[in-house]
mmCIF file of C-alpha atoms in Angstrom:
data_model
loop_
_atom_site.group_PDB
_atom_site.id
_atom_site.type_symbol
_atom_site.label_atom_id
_atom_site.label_comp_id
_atom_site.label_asym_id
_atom_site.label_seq_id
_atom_site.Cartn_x
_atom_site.Cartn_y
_atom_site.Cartn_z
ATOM 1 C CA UNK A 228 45.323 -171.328 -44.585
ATOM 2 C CA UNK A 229 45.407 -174.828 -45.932
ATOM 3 C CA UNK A 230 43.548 -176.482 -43.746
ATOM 4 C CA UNK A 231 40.942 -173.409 -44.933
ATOM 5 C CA UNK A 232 41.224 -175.038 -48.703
ATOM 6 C CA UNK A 233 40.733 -178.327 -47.443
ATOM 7 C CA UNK A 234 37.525 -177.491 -45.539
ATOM 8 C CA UNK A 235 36.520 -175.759 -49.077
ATOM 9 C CA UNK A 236 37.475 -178.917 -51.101
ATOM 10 C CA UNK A 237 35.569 -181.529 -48.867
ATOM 11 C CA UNK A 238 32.217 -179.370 -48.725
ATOM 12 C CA UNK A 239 32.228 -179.007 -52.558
ATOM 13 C CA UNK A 240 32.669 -182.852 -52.037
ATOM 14 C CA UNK A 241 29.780 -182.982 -49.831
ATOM 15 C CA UNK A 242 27.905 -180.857 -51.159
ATOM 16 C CA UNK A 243 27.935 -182.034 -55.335
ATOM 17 C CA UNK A 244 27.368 -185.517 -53.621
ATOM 18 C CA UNK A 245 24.094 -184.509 -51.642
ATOM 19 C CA UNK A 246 22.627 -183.180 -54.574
ATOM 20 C CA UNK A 247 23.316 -186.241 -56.683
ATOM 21 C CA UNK A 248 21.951 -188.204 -54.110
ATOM 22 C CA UNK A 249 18.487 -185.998 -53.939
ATOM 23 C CA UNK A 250 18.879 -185.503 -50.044
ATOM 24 C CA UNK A 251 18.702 -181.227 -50.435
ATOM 25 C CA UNK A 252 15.001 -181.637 -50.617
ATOM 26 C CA UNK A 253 12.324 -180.570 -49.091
ATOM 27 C CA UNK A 254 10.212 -182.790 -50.420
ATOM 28 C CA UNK A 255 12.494 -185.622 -49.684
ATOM 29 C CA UNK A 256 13.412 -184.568 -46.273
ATOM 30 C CA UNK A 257 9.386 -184.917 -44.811
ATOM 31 C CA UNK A 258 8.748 -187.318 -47.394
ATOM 32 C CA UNK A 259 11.098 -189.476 -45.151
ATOM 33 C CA UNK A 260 9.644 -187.522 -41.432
ATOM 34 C CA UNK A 261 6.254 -188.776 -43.287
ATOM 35 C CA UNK A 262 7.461 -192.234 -44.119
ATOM 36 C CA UNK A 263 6.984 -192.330 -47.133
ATOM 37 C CA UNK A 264 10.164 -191.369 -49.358
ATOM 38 C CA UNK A 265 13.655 -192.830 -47.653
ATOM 39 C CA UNK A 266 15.763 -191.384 -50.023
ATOM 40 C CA UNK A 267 17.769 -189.190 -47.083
ATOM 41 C CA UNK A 268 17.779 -192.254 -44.876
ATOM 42 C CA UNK A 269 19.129 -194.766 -47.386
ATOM 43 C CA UNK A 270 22.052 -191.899 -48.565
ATOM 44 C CA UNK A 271 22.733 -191.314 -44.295
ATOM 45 C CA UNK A 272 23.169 -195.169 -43.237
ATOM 46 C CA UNK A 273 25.192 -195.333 -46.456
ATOM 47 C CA UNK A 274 27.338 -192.816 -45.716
ATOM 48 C CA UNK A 275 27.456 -194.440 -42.149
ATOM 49 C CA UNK A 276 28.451 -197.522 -43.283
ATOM 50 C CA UNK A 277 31.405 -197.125 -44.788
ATOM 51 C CA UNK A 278 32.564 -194.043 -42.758
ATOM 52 C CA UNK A 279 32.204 -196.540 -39.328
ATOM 53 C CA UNK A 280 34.085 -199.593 -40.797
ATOM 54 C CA UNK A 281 36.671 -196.812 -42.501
ATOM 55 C CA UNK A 282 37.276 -195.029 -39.062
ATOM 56 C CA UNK A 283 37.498 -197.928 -36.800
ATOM 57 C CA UNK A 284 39.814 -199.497 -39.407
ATOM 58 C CA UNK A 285 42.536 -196.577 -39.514
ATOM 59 C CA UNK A 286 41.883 -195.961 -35.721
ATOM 60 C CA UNK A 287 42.975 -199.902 -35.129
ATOM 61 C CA UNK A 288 46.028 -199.292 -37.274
ATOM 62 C CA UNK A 289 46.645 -195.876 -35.320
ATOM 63 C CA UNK A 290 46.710 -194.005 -38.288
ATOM 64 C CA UNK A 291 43.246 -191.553 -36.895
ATOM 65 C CA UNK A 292 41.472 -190.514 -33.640
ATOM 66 C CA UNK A 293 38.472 -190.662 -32.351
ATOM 67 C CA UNK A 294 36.169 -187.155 -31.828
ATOM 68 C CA UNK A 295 34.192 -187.760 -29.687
ATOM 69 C CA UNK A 296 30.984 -185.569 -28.820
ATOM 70 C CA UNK A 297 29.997 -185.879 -24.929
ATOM 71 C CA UNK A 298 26.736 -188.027 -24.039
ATOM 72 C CA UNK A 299 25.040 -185.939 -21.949
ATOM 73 C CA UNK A 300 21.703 -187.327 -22.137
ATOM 74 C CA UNK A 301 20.136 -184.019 -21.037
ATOM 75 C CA UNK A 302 20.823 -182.209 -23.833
ATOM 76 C CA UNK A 303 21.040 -184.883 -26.323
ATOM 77 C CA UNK A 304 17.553 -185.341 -25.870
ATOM 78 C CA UNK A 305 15.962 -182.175 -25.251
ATOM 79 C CA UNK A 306 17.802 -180.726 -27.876
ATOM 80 C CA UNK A 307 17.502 -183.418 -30.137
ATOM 81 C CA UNK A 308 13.749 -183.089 -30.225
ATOM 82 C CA UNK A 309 13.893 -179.119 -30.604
ATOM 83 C CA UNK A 310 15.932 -179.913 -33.664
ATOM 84 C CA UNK A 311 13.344 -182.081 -35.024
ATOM 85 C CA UNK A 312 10.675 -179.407 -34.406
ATOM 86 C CA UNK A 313 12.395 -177.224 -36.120
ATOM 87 C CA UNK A 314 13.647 -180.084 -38.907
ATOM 88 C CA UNK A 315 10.233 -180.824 -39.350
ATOM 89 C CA UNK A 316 9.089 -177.196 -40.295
ATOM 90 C CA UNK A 317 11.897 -176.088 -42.468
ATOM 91 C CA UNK A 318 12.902 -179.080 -43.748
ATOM 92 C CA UNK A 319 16.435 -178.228 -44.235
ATOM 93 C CA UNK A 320 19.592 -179.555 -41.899
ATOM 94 C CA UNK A 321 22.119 -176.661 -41.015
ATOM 95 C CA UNK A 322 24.381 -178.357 -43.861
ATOM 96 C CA UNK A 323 21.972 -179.192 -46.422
ATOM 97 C CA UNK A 324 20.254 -175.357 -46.704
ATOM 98 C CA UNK A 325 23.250 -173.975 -47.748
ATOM 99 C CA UNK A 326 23.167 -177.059 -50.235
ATOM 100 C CA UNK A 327 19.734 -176.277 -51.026
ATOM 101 C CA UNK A 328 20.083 -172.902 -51.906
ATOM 102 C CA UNK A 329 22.818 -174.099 -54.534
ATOM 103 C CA UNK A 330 20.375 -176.092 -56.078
ATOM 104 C CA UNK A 331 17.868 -172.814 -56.047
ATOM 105 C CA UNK A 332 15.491 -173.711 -53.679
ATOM 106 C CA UNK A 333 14.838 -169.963 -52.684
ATOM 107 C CA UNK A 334 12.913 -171.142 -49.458
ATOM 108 C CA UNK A 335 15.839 -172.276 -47.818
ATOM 109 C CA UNK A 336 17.176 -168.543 -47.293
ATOM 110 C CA UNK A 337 14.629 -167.883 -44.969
ATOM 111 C CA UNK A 338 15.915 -171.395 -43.114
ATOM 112 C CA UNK A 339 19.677 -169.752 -43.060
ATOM 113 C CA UNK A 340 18.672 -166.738 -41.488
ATOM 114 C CA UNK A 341 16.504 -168.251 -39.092
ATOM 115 C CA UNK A 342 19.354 -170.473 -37.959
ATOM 116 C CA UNK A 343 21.867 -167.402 -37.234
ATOM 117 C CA UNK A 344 19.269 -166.136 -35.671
ATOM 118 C CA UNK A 345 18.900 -169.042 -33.396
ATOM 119 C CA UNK A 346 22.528 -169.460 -33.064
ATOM 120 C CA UNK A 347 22.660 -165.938 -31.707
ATOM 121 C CA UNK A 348 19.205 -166.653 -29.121
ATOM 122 C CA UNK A 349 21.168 -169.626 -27.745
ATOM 123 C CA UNK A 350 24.081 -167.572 -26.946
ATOM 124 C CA UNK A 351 22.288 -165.424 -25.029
ATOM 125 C CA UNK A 352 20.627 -168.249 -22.852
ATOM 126 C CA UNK A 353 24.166 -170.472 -22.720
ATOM 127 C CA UNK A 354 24.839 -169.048 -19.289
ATOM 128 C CA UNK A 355 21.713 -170.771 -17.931
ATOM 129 C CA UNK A 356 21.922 -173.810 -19.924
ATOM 130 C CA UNK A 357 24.957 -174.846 -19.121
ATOM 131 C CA UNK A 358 24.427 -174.672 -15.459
ATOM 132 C CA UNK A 359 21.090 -176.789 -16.120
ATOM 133 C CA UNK A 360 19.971 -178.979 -18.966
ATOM 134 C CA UNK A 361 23.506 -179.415 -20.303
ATOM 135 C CA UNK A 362 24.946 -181.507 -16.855
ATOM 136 C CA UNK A 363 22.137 -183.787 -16.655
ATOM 137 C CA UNK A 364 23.114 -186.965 -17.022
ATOM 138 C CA UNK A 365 26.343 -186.741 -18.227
ATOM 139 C CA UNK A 366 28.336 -190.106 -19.146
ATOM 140 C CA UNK A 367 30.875 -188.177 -21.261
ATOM 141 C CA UNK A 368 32.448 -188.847 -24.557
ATOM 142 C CA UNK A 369 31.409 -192.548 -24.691
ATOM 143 C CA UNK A 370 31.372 -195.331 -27.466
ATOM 144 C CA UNK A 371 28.121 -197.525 -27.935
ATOM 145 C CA UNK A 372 30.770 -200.369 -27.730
ATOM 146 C CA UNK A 373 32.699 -199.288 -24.548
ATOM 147 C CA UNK A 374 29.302 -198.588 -23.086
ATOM 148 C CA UNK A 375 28.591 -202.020 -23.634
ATOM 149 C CA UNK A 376 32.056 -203.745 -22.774
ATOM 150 C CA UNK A 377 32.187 -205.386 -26.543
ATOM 151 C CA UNK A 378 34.630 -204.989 -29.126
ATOM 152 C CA UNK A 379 33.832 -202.565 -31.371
ATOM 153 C CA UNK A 380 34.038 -205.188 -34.579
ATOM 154 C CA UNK A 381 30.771 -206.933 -32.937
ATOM 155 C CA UNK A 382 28.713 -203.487 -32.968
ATOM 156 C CA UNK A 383 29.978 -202.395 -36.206
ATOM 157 C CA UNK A 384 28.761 -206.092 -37.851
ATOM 158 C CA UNK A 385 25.721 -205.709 -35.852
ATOM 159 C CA UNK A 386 24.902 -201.656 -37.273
ATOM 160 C CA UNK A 387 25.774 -203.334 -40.686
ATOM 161 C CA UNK A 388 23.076 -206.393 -40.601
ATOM 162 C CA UNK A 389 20.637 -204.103 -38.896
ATOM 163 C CA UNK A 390 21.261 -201.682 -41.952
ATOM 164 C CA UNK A 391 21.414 -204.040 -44.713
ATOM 165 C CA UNK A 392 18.050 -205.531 -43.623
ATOM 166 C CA UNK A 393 16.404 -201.940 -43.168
ATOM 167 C CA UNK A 394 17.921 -201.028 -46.966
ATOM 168 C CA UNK A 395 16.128 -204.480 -48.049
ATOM 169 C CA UNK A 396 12.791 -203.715 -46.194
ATOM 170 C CA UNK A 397 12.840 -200.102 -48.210
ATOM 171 C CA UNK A 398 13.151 -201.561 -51.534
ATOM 172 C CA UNK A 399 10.588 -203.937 -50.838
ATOM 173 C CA UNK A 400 7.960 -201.191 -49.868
ATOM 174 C CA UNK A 401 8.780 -198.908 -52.365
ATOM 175 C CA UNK A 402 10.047 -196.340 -50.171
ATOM 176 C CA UNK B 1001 13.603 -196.870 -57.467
ATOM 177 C CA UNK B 1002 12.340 -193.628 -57.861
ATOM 178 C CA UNK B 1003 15.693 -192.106 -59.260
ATOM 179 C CA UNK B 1004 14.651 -192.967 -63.068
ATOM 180 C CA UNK B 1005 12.078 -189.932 -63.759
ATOM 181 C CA UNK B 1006 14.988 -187.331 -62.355
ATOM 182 C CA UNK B 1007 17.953 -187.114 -64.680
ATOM 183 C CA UNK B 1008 21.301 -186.378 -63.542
ATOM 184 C CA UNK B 1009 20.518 -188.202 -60.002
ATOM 185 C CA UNK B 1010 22.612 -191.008 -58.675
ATOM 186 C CA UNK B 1011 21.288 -193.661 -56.626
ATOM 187 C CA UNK B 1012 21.320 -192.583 -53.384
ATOM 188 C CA UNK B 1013 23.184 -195.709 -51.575
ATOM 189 C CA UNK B 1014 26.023 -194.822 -54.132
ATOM 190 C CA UNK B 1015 26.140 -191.315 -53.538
ATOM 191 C CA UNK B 1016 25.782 -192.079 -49.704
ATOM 192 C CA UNK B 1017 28.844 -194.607 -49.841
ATOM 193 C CA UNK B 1018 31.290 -192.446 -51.887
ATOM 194 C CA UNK B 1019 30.291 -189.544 -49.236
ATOM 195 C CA UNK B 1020 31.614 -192.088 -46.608
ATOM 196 C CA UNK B 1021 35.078 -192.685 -48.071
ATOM 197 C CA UNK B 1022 35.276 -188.705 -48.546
ATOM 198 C CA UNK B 1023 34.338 -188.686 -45.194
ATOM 199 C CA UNK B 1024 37.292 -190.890 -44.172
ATOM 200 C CA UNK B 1025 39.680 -188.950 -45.855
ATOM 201 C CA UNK B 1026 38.866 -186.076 -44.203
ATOM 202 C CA UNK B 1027 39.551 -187.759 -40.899
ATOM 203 C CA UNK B 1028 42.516 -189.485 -42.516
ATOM 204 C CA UNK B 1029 44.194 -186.335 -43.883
ATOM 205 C CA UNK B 1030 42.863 -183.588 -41.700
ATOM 206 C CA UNK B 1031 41.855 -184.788 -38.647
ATOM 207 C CA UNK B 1032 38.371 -183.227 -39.620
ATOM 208 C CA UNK B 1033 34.957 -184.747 -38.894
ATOM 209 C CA UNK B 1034 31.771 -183.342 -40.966
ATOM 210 C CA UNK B 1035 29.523 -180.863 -38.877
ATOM 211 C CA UNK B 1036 27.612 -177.782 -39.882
ATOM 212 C CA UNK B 1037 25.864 -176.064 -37.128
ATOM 213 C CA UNK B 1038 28.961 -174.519 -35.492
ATOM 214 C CA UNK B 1039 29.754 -172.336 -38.544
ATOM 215 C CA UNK B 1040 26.319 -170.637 -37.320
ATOM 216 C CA UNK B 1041 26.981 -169.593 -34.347
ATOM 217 C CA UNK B 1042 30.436 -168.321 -35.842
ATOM 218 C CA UNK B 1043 28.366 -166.369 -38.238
ATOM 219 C CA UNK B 1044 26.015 -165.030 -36.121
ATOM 220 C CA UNK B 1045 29.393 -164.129 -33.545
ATOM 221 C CA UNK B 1046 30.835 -162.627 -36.747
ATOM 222 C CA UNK B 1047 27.409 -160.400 -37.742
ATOM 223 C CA UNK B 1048 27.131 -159.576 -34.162
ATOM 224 C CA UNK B 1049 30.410 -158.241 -33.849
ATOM 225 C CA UNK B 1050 30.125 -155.686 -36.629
ATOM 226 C CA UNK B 1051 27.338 -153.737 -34.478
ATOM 227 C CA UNK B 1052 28.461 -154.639 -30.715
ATOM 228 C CA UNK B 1053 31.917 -156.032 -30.691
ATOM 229 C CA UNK B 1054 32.135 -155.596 -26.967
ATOM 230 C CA UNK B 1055 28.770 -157.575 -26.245
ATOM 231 C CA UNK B 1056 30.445 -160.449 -28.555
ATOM 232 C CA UNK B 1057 33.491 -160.599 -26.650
ATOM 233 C CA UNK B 1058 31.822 -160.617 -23.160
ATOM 234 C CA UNK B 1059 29.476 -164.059 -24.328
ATOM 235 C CA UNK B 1060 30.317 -166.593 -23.038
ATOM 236 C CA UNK B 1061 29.211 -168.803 -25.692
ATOM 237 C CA UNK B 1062 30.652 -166.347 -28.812
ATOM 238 C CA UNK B 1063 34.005 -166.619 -26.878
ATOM 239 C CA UNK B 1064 34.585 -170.343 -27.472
ATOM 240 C CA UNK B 1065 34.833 -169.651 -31.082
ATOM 241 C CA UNK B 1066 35.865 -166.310 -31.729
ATOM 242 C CA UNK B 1067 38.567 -164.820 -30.293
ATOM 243 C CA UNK B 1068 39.440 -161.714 -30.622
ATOM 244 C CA UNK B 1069 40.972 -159.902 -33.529
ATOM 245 C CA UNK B 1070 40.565 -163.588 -35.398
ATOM 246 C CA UNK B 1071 37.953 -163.336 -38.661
ATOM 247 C CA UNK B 1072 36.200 -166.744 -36.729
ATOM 248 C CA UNK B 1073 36.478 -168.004 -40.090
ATOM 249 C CA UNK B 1074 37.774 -172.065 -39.657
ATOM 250 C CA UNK B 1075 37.755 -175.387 -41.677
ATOM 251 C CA UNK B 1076 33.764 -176.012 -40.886
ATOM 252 C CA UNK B 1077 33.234 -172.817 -42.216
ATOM 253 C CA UNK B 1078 34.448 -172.899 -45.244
ATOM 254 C CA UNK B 1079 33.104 -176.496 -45.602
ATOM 255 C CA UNK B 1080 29.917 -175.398 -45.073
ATOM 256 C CA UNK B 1081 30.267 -172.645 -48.025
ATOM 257 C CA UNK B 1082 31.550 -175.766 -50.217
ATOM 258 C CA UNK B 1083 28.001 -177.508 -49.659
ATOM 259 C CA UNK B 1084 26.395 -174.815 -51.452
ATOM 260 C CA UNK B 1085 28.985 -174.514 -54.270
ATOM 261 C CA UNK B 1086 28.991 -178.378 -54.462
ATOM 262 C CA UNK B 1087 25.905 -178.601 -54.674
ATOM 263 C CA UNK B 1088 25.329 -176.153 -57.480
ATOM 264 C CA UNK B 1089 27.806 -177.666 -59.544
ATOM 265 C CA UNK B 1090 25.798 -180.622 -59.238
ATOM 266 C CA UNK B 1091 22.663 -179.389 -60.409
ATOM 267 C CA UNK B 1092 24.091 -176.999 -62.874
ATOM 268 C CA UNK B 1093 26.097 -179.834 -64.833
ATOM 269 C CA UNK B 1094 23.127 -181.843 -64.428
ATOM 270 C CA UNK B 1095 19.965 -179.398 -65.725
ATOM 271 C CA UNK B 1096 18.497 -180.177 -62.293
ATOM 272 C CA UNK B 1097 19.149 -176.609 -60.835
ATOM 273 C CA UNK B 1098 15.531 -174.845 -60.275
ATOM 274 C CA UNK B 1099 14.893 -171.471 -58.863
ATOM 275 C CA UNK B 1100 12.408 -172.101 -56.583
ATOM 276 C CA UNK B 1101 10.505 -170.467 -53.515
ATOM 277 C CA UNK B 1102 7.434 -173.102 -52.578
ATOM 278 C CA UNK B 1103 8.568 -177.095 -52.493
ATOM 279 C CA UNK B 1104 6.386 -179.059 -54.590
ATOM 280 C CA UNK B 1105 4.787 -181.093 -51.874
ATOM 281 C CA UNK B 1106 4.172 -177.560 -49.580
ATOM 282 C CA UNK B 1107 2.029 -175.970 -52.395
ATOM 283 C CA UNK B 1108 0.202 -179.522 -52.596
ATOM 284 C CA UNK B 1109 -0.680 -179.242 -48.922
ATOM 285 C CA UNK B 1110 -1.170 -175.362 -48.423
ATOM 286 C CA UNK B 1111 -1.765 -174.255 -52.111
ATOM 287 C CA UNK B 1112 1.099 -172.403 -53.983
ATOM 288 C CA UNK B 1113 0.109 -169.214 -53.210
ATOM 289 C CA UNK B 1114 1.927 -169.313 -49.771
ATOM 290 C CA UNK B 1115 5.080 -167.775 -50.494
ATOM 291 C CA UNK B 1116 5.414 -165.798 -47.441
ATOM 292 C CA UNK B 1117 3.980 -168.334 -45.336
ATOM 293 C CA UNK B 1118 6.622 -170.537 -46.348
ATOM 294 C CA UNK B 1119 9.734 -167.975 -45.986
ATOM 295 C CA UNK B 1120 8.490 -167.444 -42.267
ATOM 296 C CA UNK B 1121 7.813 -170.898 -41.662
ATOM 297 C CA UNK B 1122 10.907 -171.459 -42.479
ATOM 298 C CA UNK B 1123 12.633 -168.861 -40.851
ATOM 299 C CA UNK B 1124 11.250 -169.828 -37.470
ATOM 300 C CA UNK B 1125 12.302 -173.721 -37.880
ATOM 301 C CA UNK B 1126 15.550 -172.343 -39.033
ATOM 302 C CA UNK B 1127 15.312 -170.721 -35.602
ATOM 303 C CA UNK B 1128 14.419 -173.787 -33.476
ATOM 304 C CA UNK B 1129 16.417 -175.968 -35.006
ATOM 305 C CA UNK B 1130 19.565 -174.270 -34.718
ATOM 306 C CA UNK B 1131 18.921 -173.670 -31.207
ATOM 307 C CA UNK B 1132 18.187 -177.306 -30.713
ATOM 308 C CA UNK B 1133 21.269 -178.384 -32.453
ATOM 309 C CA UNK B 1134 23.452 -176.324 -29.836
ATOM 310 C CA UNK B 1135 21.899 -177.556 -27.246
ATOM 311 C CA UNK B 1136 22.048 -180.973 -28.472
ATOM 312 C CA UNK B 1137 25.975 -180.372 -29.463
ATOM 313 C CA UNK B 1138 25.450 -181.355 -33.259
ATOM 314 C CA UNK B 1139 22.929 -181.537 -35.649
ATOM 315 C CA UNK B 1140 22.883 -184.379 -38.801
ATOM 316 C CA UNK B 1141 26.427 -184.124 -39.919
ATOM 317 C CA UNK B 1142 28.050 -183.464 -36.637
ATOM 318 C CA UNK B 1143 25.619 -185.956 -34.416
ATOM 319 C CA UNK B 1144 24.047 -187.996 -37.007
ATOM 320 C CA UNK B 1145 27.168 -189.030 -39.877
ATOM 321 C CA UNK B 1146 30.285 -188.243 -37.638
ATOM 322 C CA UNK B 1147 29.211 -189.017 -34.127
ATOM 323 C CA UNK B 1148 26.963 -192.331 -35.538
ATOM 324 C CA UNK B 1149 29.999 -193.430 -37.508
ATOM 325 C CA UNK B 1150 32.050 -193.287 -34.444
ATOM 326 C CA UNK B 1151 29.463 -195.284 -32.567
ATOM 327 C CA UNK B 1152 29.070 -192.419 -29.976
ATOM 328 C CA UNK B 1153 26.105 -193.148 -27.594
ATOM 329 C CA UNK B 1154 25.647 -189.156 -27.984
ATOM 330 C CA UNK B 1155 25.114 -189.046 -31.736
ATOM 331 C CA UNK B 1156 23.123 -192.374 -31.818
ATOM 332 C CA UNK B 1157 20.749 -190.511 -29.078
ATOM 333 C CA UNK B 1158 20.362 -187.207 -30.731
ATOM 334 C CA UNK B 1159 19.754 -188.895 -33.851
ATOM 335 C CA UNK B 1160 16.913 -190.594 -33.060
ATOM 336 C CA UNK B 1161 15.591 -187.710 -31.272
ATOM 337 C CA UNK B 1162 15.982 -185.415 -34.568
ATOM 338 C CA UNK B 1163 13.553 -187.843 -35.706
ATOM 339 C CA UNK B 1164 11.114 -187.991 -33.212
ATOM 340 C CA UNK B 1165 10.643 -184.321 -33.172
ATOM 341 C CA UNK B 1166 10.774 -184.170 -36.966
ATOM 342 C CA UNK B 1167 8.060 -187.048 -37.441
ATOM 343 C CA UNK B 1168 5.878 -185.224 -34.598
ATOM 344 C CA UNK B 1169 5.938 -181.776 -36.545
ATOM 345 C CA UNK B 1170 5.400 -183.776 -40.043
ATOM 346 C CA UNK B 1171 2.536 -185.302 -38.375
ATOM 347 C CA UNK B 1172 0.969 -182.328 -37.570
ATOM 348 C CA UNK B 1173 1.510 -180.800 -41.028
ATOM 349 C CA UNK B 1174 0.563 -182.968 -43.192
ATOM 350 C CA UNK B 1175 -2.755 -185.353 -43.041
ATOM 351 C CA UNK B 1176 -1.114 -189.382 -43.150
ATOM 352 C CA UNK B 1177 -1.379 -191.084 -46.246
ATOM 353 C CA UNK B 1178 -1.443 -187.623 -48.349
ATOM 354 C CA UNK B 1179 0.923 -187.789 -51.094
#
């Protein structure tokens, strides 16, 4: 039951935080698929940021885990692109249309429904996917760091130059 | 930046970064990383279940998260339901909320009379998209901010294809270079 209150707390979190940062947008979600408005990438590498050098930090000291997701490059891929498709006609994430709709952006019903609906159509096909797509090239719950044999320090100063100097090249352009 | 003709917004590396450390916490004091498209498939499990409980109970898929005699209702899900209150608080305290059915740069492109053909368009990426994100294992929270963060190889993977596929369809909607 707590851990229920919790989830509650941290999404109001999330949530009054996305729509401070503009990111519940349509209009800001292609404007960034069109290159042209980065507001969603700027608030995501942010967010990045300081969640990677938090998480390594406490994991170091012991204090959190790891959750790691499995690379299975199959599915990773395939689905990865099916979720832009799909990213690229709504232009809503699963998280942000619910956040969306709290800001009254009507459209983004249609979005929610349409994702239970595709929730429920991949049920029905998990049988077959499993068996297929989702065992291809599986190199399970791997780190970019112990992929690479490095310290994880070295990629996390790395991700933070290569963001910094993406940040700087926005602001230049005006994006 | 673009921030100054839209009152009540906060820059959005600031709003990022504090989402971070709340982030953190989570981790720190629940154990729980940020995802979204899970509490889907619990929904659709839970909707499912009110017509043909047996047929729920038999999938395979609908069985990983909802057992039996259990409302399938978990921490994600009830994050997922903060977004929206969050969110509204946000844009109530700050004027910004708007009712509104047609984005602004959708009835620029297809003229605003499109109401329809926006609900279904959306309805069927909705559709896609969740699909993909199973299949993928996570979609932007999940994949992109909790599995990048981590420095998993899977969410740095997916999250570059999200893009791909999203740039591709953006493409092909709109003509380049029209604001």
């Amino acid at each position: 039951m707590n851990l229920l209150i919790w989830g509650l707390v941290t999404g109001v979190l999330f949530g009054f935080l996305l729509q401070k940062g503009r990111v519940l947008r349509y209009d800001k979600q292609l404007g960034a698929l069109r290159l042209i408005d980065m507001t969603i990438v700027k608030f995501m590498f942010s967010t990045v940021l300081v969640g990677m050098v938090g998480i390594y930090l406490l994991n170091d000291l012991g204090l959190v885990e790891l959750k790691l997701k499995g690379a299975v490059l199959g599915s990773n891929i395939i689905g990865g692109l099916v979720f832009g498709v799909g990213w690229g006609l709504v232009g809503y994430c699963p998280g942000t249309s619910l956040g969306a709709l709290g800001e009254g952006r009507v459209d983004a019903v249609g979005g929610i429904l349409g994702m239970i609906f595709g929730a429920a159509a991949f049920a029905e096909v998990y049988p077959q996917l499993k068996a297929s797509v989702m065992t291809w090239g599986d190199y399970g719950k791997i780190t970019l760091p112990q992929l690479l044999g490095v310290n994880h320090w070295l990629i996390v100063v790395v991700m933070i130059v290569l963001a910094l100097g993406m940040f700087r090249w926005f602001e230049k352009k005006g994006l | 930046m673009k921030q100054t003709d839209d009152p009540g917004s906060w820059n959005p590396y600031l709003a990022g970064a504090l989402t971070g450390l709340v982030a953190v916490a989570s981790v720190f004091f629940t154990g729980k990383y940020f995802g979204a498209s899970t509490s889907f498939v619990r929904t659709a499990g839970m909707l499912e279940r009110l017509v043909n409980p047996e047929r729920v109970a038999q999938n395979s898929y609908f069985s990983k998260y909802l057992e039996s005699g259990v409302s399938g209702i978990d921490w994600q899900w009830m994050f997922v339901v903060g977004i929206l209150l969050g969110a509204l608080i946000a844009a109530v305290t700050s004027g910004s909320f708007r009712l509104q059915a047609v984005p602004d740069m959708w009835q620029r492109r297809f003229g605003v009379k499109t109401g329809l053909g926006r609900f279904l368009t959306s309805f069927i990426g909705g559709a896609i998209l969740l699909f993909g994100a199973r299949l993928a294992g996570g979609c932007p929270s999940g994949h992109g901010l909790s599995g990048v963060m981590q420095l998993a190889v899977s969410g740095l993977v997916a999250l570059v294809c999200f893009f791909a596929g999203g740039m591709l369809v953006a493409r092909l909607l709109y003509r380049k270079g029209d604001e």
